[in-house]
Coordinates of C-alpha atoms in Angstrom, one line a residue:
X48 CA -52.1 -113.5 137.1
X49 CA -50.6 -111.5 134.3
X50 CA -51.1 -107.7 134.1
X51 CA -53.3 -108.1 131.0
X52 CA -55.7 -110.5 132.6
X53 CA -55.9 -108.5 135.8
X54 CA -56.7 -105.3 133.8
X55 CA -59.4 -107.1 131.8
X56 CA -61.1 -108.4 135.0
X57 CA -61.1 -105.0 136.6
X58 CA -62.7 -103.6 133.4
X59 CA -65.4 -106.3 133.5
X60 CA -66.2 -105.6 137.2
X61 CA -66.5 -101.9 136.5
X62 CA -68.9 -102.7 133.6
X63 CA -71.1 -104.9 135.8
X64 CA -71.3 -102.2 138.5
X65 CA -72.4 -99.7 135.9
X66 CA -75.1 -102.1 134.6
X67 CA -76.3 -102.7 138.1
X68 CA -76.6 -99.0 139.0
X69 CA -78.3 -98.4 135.7
X70 CA -80.9 -101.0 136.3
X71 CA -81.5 -99.8 139.9
X72 CA -81.9 -96.2 138.7
X73 CA -84.3 -97.3 136.0
X74 CA -86.5 -99.3 138.4
X75 CA -86.5 -96.4 140.9
X76 CA -87.6 -94.0 138.2
X77 CA -90.4 -96.3 137.1
X78 CA -91.6 -96.7 140.7
X79 CA -91.4 -93.0 141.3
X80 CA -93.3 -92.1 138.2
X81 CA -95.8 -94.9 138.1
X82 CA -99.4 -93.9 138.2
X83 CA -102.1 -96.0 139.9
X84 CA -104.3 -98.0 137.4
X85 CA -107.9 -98.7 137.8
X86 CA -108.9 -102.4 138.2
X87 CA -110.7 -102.3 134.8
X88 CA -107.6 -101.1 133.1
X89 CA -105.6 -103.9 134.7
X90 CA -108.1 -106.4 133.4
X91 CA -107.9 -105.1 129.9
X92 CA -104.1 -104.9 130.1
X93 CA -104.1 -108.6 130.7
X94 CA -106.5 -109.1 127.8
X95 CA -104.3 -107.1 125.5
X96 CA -101.3 -109.2 126.4
X97 CA -103.2 -112.4 125.8
X98 CA -104.6 -111.4 122.4
X99 CA -101.3 -110.0 121.4
X100 CA -99.9 -113.6 121.5
X101 CA -102.8 -115.0 119.4
X102 CA -102.0 -116.0 115.9
X103 CA -102.9 -113.0 113.7
X104 CA -104.0 -114.9 110.7
X105 CA -106.7 -116.6 112.9
X106 CA -106.6 -119.9 111.1
X107 CA -110.2 -121.0 110.5
X108 CA -109.3 -124.4 109.1
X109 CA -108.5 -126.0 112.4
X110 CA -110.9 -126.7 115.2
X111 CA -108.1 -127.4 117.7
X112 CA -107.8 -124.8 120.4
X113 CA -104.7 -124.1 122.5
X114 CA -104.5 -126.2 125.6
X115 CA -106.6 -124.9 128.5
X116 CA -109.0 -122.9 126.3
X117 CA -112.6 -123.6 125.6
X118 CA -114.9 -122.8 122.7
X119 CA -118.2 -121.1 123.3
X120 CA -120.4 -121.0 120.2
X121 CA -122.8 -118.0 120.0
X122 CA -125.8 -117.9 117.8
X123 CA -126.5 -114.9 115.6
X124 CA -128.8 -113.1 115.6
X125 CA -129.4 -112.9 119.4
X126 CA -130.5 -110.3 121.8
X127 CA -127.7 -111.4 124.1
X128 CA -125.2 -109.4 122.1
X129 CA -124.8 -105.8 123.2
X130 CA -123.1 -104.3 120.1
X131 CA -125.0 -101.0 119.6
X132 CA -123.2 -97.7 119.6
X133 CA -124.9 -96.5 122.7
X134 CA -123.5 -99.3 124.8
X135 CA -120.1 -98.9 123.3
X136 CA -119.9 -95.2 123.8
X137 CA -120.8 -95.6 127.5
X138 CA -117.6 -97.6 128.0
X139 CA -115.0 -96.0 125.8
X140 CA -112.2 -98.0 127.3
X141 CA -114.0 -101.1 126.1
X142 CA -115.1 -99.8 122.7
X143 CA -111.6 -99.8 121.2
X144 CA -108.7 -101.0 123.2
X145 CA -105.3 -99.8 122.1
X146 CA -102.6 -102.4 122.4
X147 CA -98.9 -102.0 121.5
X148 CA -98.1 -100.4 118.1
X149 CA -99.5 -102.2 115.1
X150 CA -101.8 -104.2 117.2
X151 CA -105.3 -103.5 118.5
X152 CA -108.5 -105.3 119.6
X153 CA -112.0 -104.2 118.7
X154 CA -115.3 -104.7 120.6
X155 CA -116.6 -105.0 123.0
X156 CA -119.2 -107.8 122.8
X157 CA -121.4 -108.9 125.7
X158 CA -122.4 -112.5 125.7
X159 CA -125.2 -114.0 127.8
X160 CA -124.8 -117.6 128.7
X161 CA -125.1 -120.1 131.5
X162 CA -123.2 -119.7 134.7
X163 CA -122.0 -123.3 134.6
X164 CA -120.5 -122.7 131.2
X165 CA -118.4 -119.7 132.3
X166 CA -118.2 -119.3 136.0
X167 CA -115.8 -116.5 136.8
X168 CA -113.1 -114.2 135.4
X169 CA -110.5 -117.0 135.4
X170 CA -112.7 -119.1 133.1
X171 CA -113.7 -116.0 131.1
X172 CA -110.0 -115.4 130.2
X173 CA -109.8 -119.0 128.9
X174 CA -112.9 -118.7 126.7
X175 CA -113.0 -118.4 123.0
X176 CA -116.3 -117.4 121.4
X177 CA -117.0 -118.4 117.8
X178 CA -119.5 -116.6 115.5
X179 CA -121.0 -117.9 112.3
X180 CA -120.1 -121.6 112.8
X181 CA -123.0 -122.5 110.5
X182 CA -121.5 -125.4 108.4
X183 CA -118.8 -127.8 109.5
X184 CA -117.8 -128.3 105.8
X185 CA -116.9 -124.6 105.4
X186 CA -115.5 -122.7 108.4
X187 CA -114.0 -119.8 106.4
X188 CA -116.5 -117.4 107.8
X189 CA -116.0 -118.3 111.5
X190 CA -114.9 -115.3 113.5
X191 CA -113.4 -115.6 117.0
X192 CA -113.6 -113.4 120.0
X193 CA -111.9 -113.9 123.4
X194 CA -113.4 -113.7 126.8
X195 CA -112.1 -110.9 129.2
X196 CA -114.2 -111.1 132.3
X197 CA -117.6 -111.9 133.8
X198 CA -119.6 -108.8 134.5
X199 CA -122.6 -110.4 136.0
X200 CA -123.5 -113.8 137.3
X201 CA -126.3 -115.5 139.2
X202 CA -125.3 -118.9 140.6
X203 CA -128.9 -120.0 141.6
X204 CA -130.3 -118.8 138.3
X205 CA -127.4 -120.3 136.3
X206 CA -126.9 -116.9 134.5
X207 CA -123.7 -115.2 133.3
X208 CA -122.8 -112.1 131.3
X209 CA -119.4 -112.3 129.6
X210 CA -117.4 -109.4 128.1
X211 CA -115.4 -110.3 125.0
X212 CA -113.0 -108.6 122.5
X213 CA -111.9 -109.5 119.0
X214 CA -109.2 -108.9 116.5
X215 CA -111.7 -108.7 113.6
X216 CA -113.1 -105.2 113.2
X217 CA -115.7 -106.6 110.7
X218 CA -117.5 -108.6 113.4
X219 CA -119.5 -105.7 114.8
X220 CA -120.9 -104.5 111.5
X221 CA -121.6 -108.1 110.4
X222 CA -123.7 -108.6 113.6
X223 CA -125.5 -105.3 113.1
X224 CA -126.5 -106.3 109.6
X225 CA -127.8 -109.7 110.7
X226 CA -129.7 -108.1 113.5
X227 CA -131.4 -105.6 111.1
X228 CA -132.5 -108.4 108.8
X229 CA -133.7 -110.4 111.7
X230 CA -135.9 -107.6 113.0
X231 CA -137.3 -107.1 109.6
X232 CA -138.2 -110.7 109.1
X233 CA -139.8 -110.8 112.5
X234 CA -142.4 -108.3 111.3
X235 CA -143.5 -110.8 108.7
X236 CA -144.1 -113.8 111.1
X237 CA -145.0 -112.2 114.5
X238 CA -148.8 -112.4 114.0
X239 CA -148.6 -116.1 113.3
X240 CA -146.5 -116.8 116.4
X241 CA -148.0 -114.6 119.1
X242 CA -150.0 -116.6 121.6
X243 CA -148.4 -119.9 120.6
X244 CA -146.2 -122.1 122.8
X245 CA -143.7 -122.8 120.0
X246 CA -140.2 -123.0 121.5
X247 CA -136.8 -123.2 119.7
X248 CA -133.3 -123.9 120.8
X249 CA -130.4 -122.9 118.5
X250 CA -127.3 -124.8 119.7
X251 CA -124.0 -126.6 118.8
X252 CA -124.6 -130.0 120.3
X253 CA -121.4 -132.0 120.9
X254 CA -119.5 -129.1 119.5
X255 CA -121.0 -129.5 116.0
X256 CA -122.1 -126.7 113.7
X257 CA -125.4 -124.8 114.3
X258 CA -128.5 -126.9 114.8
X259 CA -132.2 -126.0 115.3
X260 CA -134.6 -127.9 117.6
X261 CA -138.3 -127.1 117.9
X262 CA -140.8 -128.0 120.6
X263 CA -143.3 -126.5 123.0
X264 CA -142.9 -124.2 126.0
X265 CA -144.5 -126.0 129.0
X266 CA -144.3 -123.2 131.5
X267 CA -142.8 -119.9 132.4
X268 CA -141.7 -119.1 136.0
X269 CA -141.1 -115.5 136.9
X270 CA -140.4 -113.3 139.9
X271 CA -138.6 -110.2 141.1
X272 CA -135.0 -109.9 141.9
X273 CA -133.2 -107.5 144.3
X274 CA -133.6 -103.9 143.2
X275 CA -137.0 -104.5 141.6
X276 CA -135.7 -106.1 138.4
X277 CA -137.9 -108.9 137.1
X278 CA -136.8 -112.3 135.9
X279 CA -138.3 -115.4 134.2
X280 CA -137.2 -118.9 133.1
X281 CA -138.7 -121.4 130.7
X282 CA -139.5 -125.1 131.0
X283 CA -139.8 -126.8 127.6
X284 CA -139.8 -130.1 125.8
X285 CA -137.4 -129.1 123.0
X286 CA -134.9 -132.0 122.5
X287 CA -131.3 -131.1 123.3
X288 CA -127.9 -132.9 123.5
X289 CA -124.8 -132.4 125.6
X290 CA -123.0 -129.3 124.5
X291 CA -126.2 -127.2 124.3
X292 CA -125.7 -125.3 127.6
X293 CA -125.9 -121.6 127.1
X294 CA -127.7 -121.9 123.8
X295 CA -130.5 -119.4 123.2
X296 CA -134.0 -120.7 123.9
X297 CA -136.7 -118.7 122.0
X298 CA -140.3 -118.5 123.0
X299 CA -141.5 -115.7 120.6
X300 CA -145.2 -116.4 121.1
X301 CA -144.9 -115.7 124.9
X302 CA -142.7 -112.6 125.1
X303 CA -141.8 -111.6 121.5
X304 CA -138.7 -112.2 119.6
X305 CA -136.5 -109.5 121.2
X306 CA -137.3 -110.4 124.8
X307 CA -138.5 -114.0 124.6
X308 CA -135.1 -115.5 125.1
X309 CA -133.1 -117.3 127.9
X310 CA -129.9 -119.4 127.9
X311 CA -130.4 -123.2 128.0
X312 CA -129.4 -124.6 131.4
X313 CA -130.1 -128.3 131.3
X314 CA -132.6 -131.2 131.3
X315 CA -134.6 -132.7 134.1
X316 CA -135.0 -135.9 132.0
X317 CA -135.2 -137.0 128.4
X318 CA -138.4 -135.0 127.8
X319 CA -138.2 -131.8 129.9
X320 CA -135.5 -129.1 129.9
X321 CA -135.2 -125.8 131.7
X322 CA -133.5 -122.5 130.8
X323 CA -131.4 -120.2 133.0
X324 CA -133.0 -117.1 134.3
X325 CA -133.4 -114.1 132.1
X326 CA -133.6 -110.6 133.6
X327 CA -135.7 -107.7 132.3
X328 CA -136.7 -104.3 133.6
X329 CA -140.5 -104.3 133.6
X330 CA -142.5 -106.9 135.6
X331 CA -145.1 -108.8 133.4
X332 CA -148.7 -108.2 134.0
X333 CA -149.6 -111.9 134.1
X334 CA -148.0 -115.2 133.9

């Protein structure tokens, strides 16, 4: 080997040793100065990394989702969305999650659905929630949110609460505006509906745009859960199709518009369906 080649190889070996030492020192410094993270922060760090890779222009013209992801259509308005400032302020780490520079997610949104639709955290992280899918001919107003984790579930009652975040900061104010209008309109019709058995399901059967079905509430089962919290579930003859699981079932004449709600669970047969359980804080005085 000539002296020139020998000298070059010695130089390369020295460089590799320096690189190795530098990497080792860097890793030691990170390990020494690393601070323990809460489990919640780890969950949301994962969420941040996932949403960072999402297409920022959020193309509304395609209904095709990435492989392994599911679409969960959520009706608006619905009492299943916790978007008020009081809830947001109680969880500041959820209210506005700061991701790497020039990127952030807003929220959070709490979705109530059926447990067999979103079972656990793994399925939550593969879930996409679509708002305002009202017309299949015009999807420009559809806004997406992504699932982060399941915060509450009841396997026997087929009930699930899903936390979500979104890129679109306009979603929260849009839902608040719809909710205010919804409450105002309720005052105009509540006297006509109270005491009736009218039941409605607002769903996306077969993945289609928003559909309304109307029927009668046949019965309301209720009881008391652990800790004294009450629950109820409806049985009804409202016609539904596959893809309606988790859809809001409204029985405003029984429990009012704000509380008379439960997610659709499934059908016993072609004529009778049942909701998932719905939890509330005060036990009813009568069935």
